[in-house]
Short mmCIF file of C-alpha atoms in Angstrom, two decimals:
data_model
loop_
_atom_site.label_atom_id
_atom_site.label_comp_id
_atom_site.label_asym_id
_atom_site.label_seq_id
_atom_site.Cartn_x
_atom_site.Cartn_y
_atom_site.Cartn_z
CA ASP I 1 138.20 -73.03 -75.66
CA ALA I 2 136.73 -70.79 -78.33
CA GLY I 3 138.77 -67.72 -77.37
CA ILE I 4 138.25 -67.94 -73.61
CA THR I 5 141.19 -68.20 -71.25
CA GLN I 6 140.82 -68.77 -67.53
CA SER I 7 143.67 -68.21 -65.10
CA PRO I 8 144.95 -69.74 -63.02
CA ARG I 9 143.93 -73.29 -63.96
CA HIS I 10 144.60 -74.56 -60.45
CA LYS I 11 144.97 -72.77 -57.14
CA VAL I 12 145.26 -73.78 -53.51
CA THR I 13 144.68 -71.04 -50.98
CA GLU I 14 144.17 -70.71 -47.26
CA THR I 15 140.91 -69.86 -45.52
CA GLY I 16 140.47 -66.13 -45.07
CA THR I 17 142.72 -65.04 -47.92
CA PRO I 18 141.47 -63.07 -50.93
CA VAL I 19 141.51 -64.80 -54.30
CA THR I 20 140.92 -63.42 -57.79
CA LEU I 21 140.16 -65.54 -60.83
CA ARG I 22 140.48 -64.11 -64.30
CA CYS I 23 138.50 -64.76 -67.45
CA HIS I 24 139.79 -63.33 -70.71
CA GLN I 25 138.07 -63.38 -74.08
CA THR I 26 139.75 -62.60 -77.36
CA GLU I 27 136.60 -61.18 -78.98
CA ASN I 28 134.24 -58.41 -77.91
CA HIS I 29 131.26 -60.40 -76.69
CA ARG I 30 128.95 -58.45 -74.45
CA TYR I 31 127.83 -61.16 -72.03
CA MET I 32 130.20 -62.98 -69.69
CA TYR I 33 129.35 -65.35 -66.85
CA TRP I 34 130.90 -67.03 -63.84
CA TYR I 35 129.59 -70.44 -62.78
CA ARG I 36 130.71 -72.86 -60.11
CA GLN I 37 130.44 -76.62 -60.56
CA ASP I 38 129.94 -78.93 -57.59
CA PRO I 39 128.95 -82.62 -57.49
CA GLY I 40 125.21 -83.00 -57.17
CA HIS I 41 124.54 -79.37 -58.06
CA GLY I 42 125.58 -79.06 -61.67
CA LEU I 43 126.66 -75.58 -62.64
CA ARG I 44 125.29 -72.65 -60.69
CA LEU I 45 125.49 -69.02 -61.77
CA ILE I 46 127.52 -66.75 -59.49
CA HIS I 47 127.53 -63.41 -61.36
CA TYR I 48 127.27 -62.24 -64.90
CA SER I 49 128.11 -59.13 -66.89
CA TYR I 50 126.28 -57.52 -69.78
CA GLY I 51 128.88 -54.85 -70.50
CA VAL I 52 131.77 -52.88 -69.08
CA LYS I 53 130.96 -52.06 -65.46
CA ASP I 54 127.51 -53.67 -65.84
CA THR I 55 127.11 -56.73 -63.66
CA ASP I 56 124.36 -58.62 -61.87
CA LYS I 57 124.01 -61.38 -59.31
CA GLY I 58 123.28 -65.02 -59.96
CA GLU I 59 121.82 -67.63 -57.63
CA VAL I 60 124.96 -68.19 -55.50
CA SER I 61 126.56 -64.73 -55.31
CA ASP I 62 127.14 -64.49 -51.55
CA GLY I 63 130.87 -64.22 -50.78
CA TYR I 64 131.78 -63.30 -54.35
CA SER I 65 132.30 -60.03 -56.18
CA VAL I 66 133.07 -59.33 -59.83
CA SER I 67 134.51 -56.55 -61.92
CA ARG I 68 134.62 -55.80 -65.60
CA SER I 69 136.70 -52.75 -66.46
CA LYS I 70 137.45 -53.92 -70.02
CA THR I 71 135.26 -55.82 -72.45
CA GLU I 72 137.71 -58.69 -72.67
CA ASP I 73 138.27 -59.32 -68.94
CA PHE I 74 135.85 -60.49 -66.25
CA LEU I 75 137.30 -60.96 -62.78
CA LEU I 76 135.81 -63.03 -59.95
CA THR I 77 137.00 -62.22 -56.42
CA LEU I 78 136.55 -64.18 -53.25
CA GLU I 79 137.13 -61.49 -50.63
CA SER I 80 137.82 -63.98 -47.83
CA ALA I 81 137.94 -67.54 -49.07
CA THR I 82 136.09 -70.27 -47.15
CA SER I 83 136.22 -74.05 -47.50
CA SER I 84 132.69 -74.00 -48.95
CA GLN I 85 134.09 -72.12 -51.92
CA THR I 86 136.28 -75.06 -52.89
CA SER I 87 134.95 -75.78 -56.36
CA VAL I 88 135.62 -75.72 -60.07
CA TYR I 89 134.87 -72.30 -61.54
CA PHE I 90 133.87 -71.84 -65.15
CA CYS I 91 133.71 -68.68 -67.15
CA ALA I 92 131.38 -68.49 -70.13
CA ILE I 93 130.67 -66.05 -72.91
CA ARG I 94 127.53 -65.70 -74.94
CA VAL I 95 128.21 -65.36 -78.62
CA GLY I 96 125.41 -63.42 -80.24
CA GLN I 97 121.93 -62.77 -78.88
CA GLY I 98 120.59 -66.28 -78.51
CA ALA I 99 121.05 -68.90 -75.84
CA GLU I 100 122.65 -71.18 -78.43
CA GLY I 101 125.86 -69.22 -78.14
CA TYR I 102 127.10 -70.08 -74.67
CA THR I 103 130.76 -71.12 -74.76
CA PHE I 104 132.64 -72.22 -71.66
CA GLY I 105 136.27 -71.95 -70.66
CA SER I 106 138.28 -74.90 -69.35
CA GLY I 107 137.76 -74.02 -65.71
CA THR I 108 139.76 -73.12 -62.61
CA ARG I 109 140.02 -75.69 -59.84
CA LEU I 110 140.15 -73.82 -56.53
CA THR I 111 140.91 -75.54 -53.25
CA VAL I 112 140.53 -73.63 -49.98
CA VAL I 113 142.34 -75.30 -47.08
CA GLN V 1 115.52 -75.29 -55.05
CA GLN V 2 116.77 -76.71 -58.29
CA GLN V 3 114.81 -75.38 -61.23
CA VAL V 4 115.83 -78.27 -63.46
CA LYS V 5 115.86 -81.78 -62.01
CA GLN V 6 118.02 -84.37 -63.75
CA SER V 7 118.22 -88.14 -63.37
CA PRO V 8 119.95 -90.50 -63.01
CA GLN V 9 123.09 -89.21 -61.28
CA SER V 10 125.16 -91.91 -62.98
CA LEU V 11 124.61 -94.43 -65.72
CA ILE V 12 126.53 -97.43 -67.01
CA VAL V 13 125.66 -98.70 -70.48
CA GLN V 14 127.15 -101.42 -72.63
CA LYS V 15 128.68 -100.44 -75.95
CA GLY V 16 125.97 -100.35 -78.57
CA GLY V 17 123.21 -99.80 -76.04
CA ILE V 18 120.88 -96.85 -75.56
CA SER V 19 121.65 -94.23 -72.91
CA ILE V 20 118.67 -92.28 -71.58
CA ILE V 21 118.90 -89.22 -69.32
CA ASN V 22 115.80 -87.42 -68.08
CA CYS V 23 115.12 -83.85 -66.98
CA ALA V 24 112.10 -82.00 -65.62
CA TYR V 25 111.49 -78.29 -65.17
CA GLU V 26 108.97 -76.07 -63.40
CA ASN V 27 109.27 -72.65 -65.00
CA THR V 28 106.87 -72.48 -67.95
CA ALA V 29 108.70 -69.39 -69.22
CA PHE V 30 111.61 -71.56 -70.33
CA ASP V 31 111.61 -71.95 -74.09
CA TYR V 32 115.05 -73.29 -74.90
CA PHE V 33 116.42 -76.60 -73.63
CA PRO V 34 120.06 -77.44 -74.41
CA TRP V 35 122.13 -80.45 -73.47
CA TYR V 36 125.81 -80.07 -72.68
CA GLN V 37 128.57 -82.68 -72.76
CA GLN V 38 131.60 -82.35 -70.53
CA PHE V 39 134.82 -84.35 -70.62
CA PRO V 40 137.23 -84.40 -67.65
CA GLY V 41 139.27 -81.22 -67.37
CA LYS V 42 137.15 -79.39 -69.93
CA GLY V 43 134.26 -77.00 -69.86
CA PRO V 44 130.76 -78.05 -70.92
CA ALA V 45 130.13 -77.95 -74.67
CA LEU V 46 126.76 -77.65 -76.39
CA LEU V 47 125.65 -81.03 -77.73
CA ILE V 48 122.08 -80.54 -78.93
CA ALA V 49 119.15 -78.30 -78.08
CA ILE V 50 115.40 -78.09 -78.61
CA ARG V 51 112.64 -75.47 -78.60
CA PRO V 52 109.21 -76.46 -77.21
CA ASP V 53 107.47 -76.09 -80.56
CA VAL V 54 108.76 -79.54 -81.57
CA SER V 55 108.51 -82.86 -79.71
CA GLU V 56 111.73 -84.39 -80.96
CA LYS V 57 115.06 -83.36 -82.43
CA LYS V 58 117.68 -85.72 -83.77
CA GLU V 59 121.33 -85.09 -84.59
CA GLY V 60 123.24 -88.23 -85.50
CA ARG V 61 123.06 -90.67 -82.60
CA PHE V 62 121.69 -88.03 -80.22
CA THR V 63 117.96 -87.36 -79.85
CA ILE V 64 116.04 -85.01 -77.56
CA SER V 65 112.45 -85.91 -76.75
CA PHE V 66 110.31 -83.10 -75.35
CA ASN V 67 106.97 -83.34 -73.53
CA LYS V 68 105.63 -79.83 -72.99
CA SER V 69 102.53 -80.83 -71.01
CA ALA V 70 104.59 -82.89 -68.57
CA LYS V 71 107.41 -80.31 -68.53
CA GLN V 72 109.94 -83.04 -69.19
CA PHE V 73 112.65 -83.64 -71.74
CA SER V 74 115.16 -86.40 -72.24
CA LEU V 75 118.37 -87.19 -74.10
CA HIS V 76 118.72 -90.51 -75.90
CA ILE V 77 122.12 -91.68 -77.12
CA MET V 78 121.72 -94.49 -79.59
CA ASP V 79 124.49 -97.05 -80.24
CA SER V 80 126.42 -95.67 -77.26
CA GLN V 81 130.21 -95.72 -77.66
CA PRO V 82 133.07 -95.59 -75.12
CA GLY V 83 133.90 -92.14 -76.49
CA ASP V 84 130.49 -90.96 -75.26
CA SER V 85 131.65 -91.48 -71.67
CA ALA V 86 131.32 -88.02 -70.15
CA THR V 87 129.14 -85.93 -67.87
CA TYR V 88 125.91 -84.70 -69.42
CA PHE V 89 123.97 -81.67 -68.25
CA CYS V 90 120.51 -80.61 -69.24
CA ALA V 91 119.73 -76.92 -69.02
CA ALA V 92 116.94 -74.45 -69.59
CA THR V 93 116.55 -70.79 -70.33
CA THR V 94 114.56 -68.39 -72.43
CA ILE V 95 115.93 -68.03 -75.94
CA TYR V 96 117.08 -64.46 -75.35
CA GLY V 97 117.48 -64.85 -71.61
CA ASN V 98 120.49 -63.89 -69.60
CA LYS V 99 120.66 -66.94 -67.40
CA LEU V 100 121.18 -70.60 -68.19
CA VAL V 101 119.92 -72.96 -65.46
CA PHE V 102 121.53 -76.40 -65.25
CA GLY V 103 120.50 -79.79 -63.98
CA ALA V 104 122.77 -81.63 -61.53
CA GLY V 105 124.47 -83.70 -64.21
CA THR V 106 124.70 -87.38 -65.18
CA ILE V 107 127.97 -89.26 -65.32
CA LEU V 108 127.77 -91.68 -68.23
CA ARG V 109 130.13 -94.59 -68.60
CA VAL V 110 129.95 -96.76 -71.71
CA LYS V 111 131.58 -100.14 -71.21
CA SER V 112 133.35 -101.70 -74.18
#
């Protein structure tokens, strides 16, 4: 979707293992976001980045870390996956300065067993 | 605490009918209110949005009504079609803000 690639698209992992999800953009947009989507909660912001090595927490950041060493890549890491982190994870970019420019990837479905 | 409250959770409408989804917010700093449409297996996509300086915005069969004093806004889908069956999210932010806050979502099914 609109130059955003999320990988993997699906993953099953065991409780306690580390997991890294990748978001790649083909353009040089400054802002990138990680959301999780759960029934009854909509999409909730985990972390976001406003530049290389510049990141900040969202409303549900506990248990997650992020890194952005290149403009085009934003990584989300679950250091020790738990069943409560079973969810669909969406990456988004913001095109331009305004809020009209949010564009979402196709998501990663993560299952922690 | 959800900053944007959305209702109903699910909605079934006959083809040709009107679908109405409602949202309410608390933060008076919000000044941009988008609606997103999401099909299964896809990410949300911007459908229509409104700023609080107008009370209504229409794009084709989709209309947003906005009530600033009540801090409420709603999406109306006129002449609903089976192809409109999707999950709809309202959201809120400031126009140059860093964070988009979403409602819980409404699953719409249009019966043919």
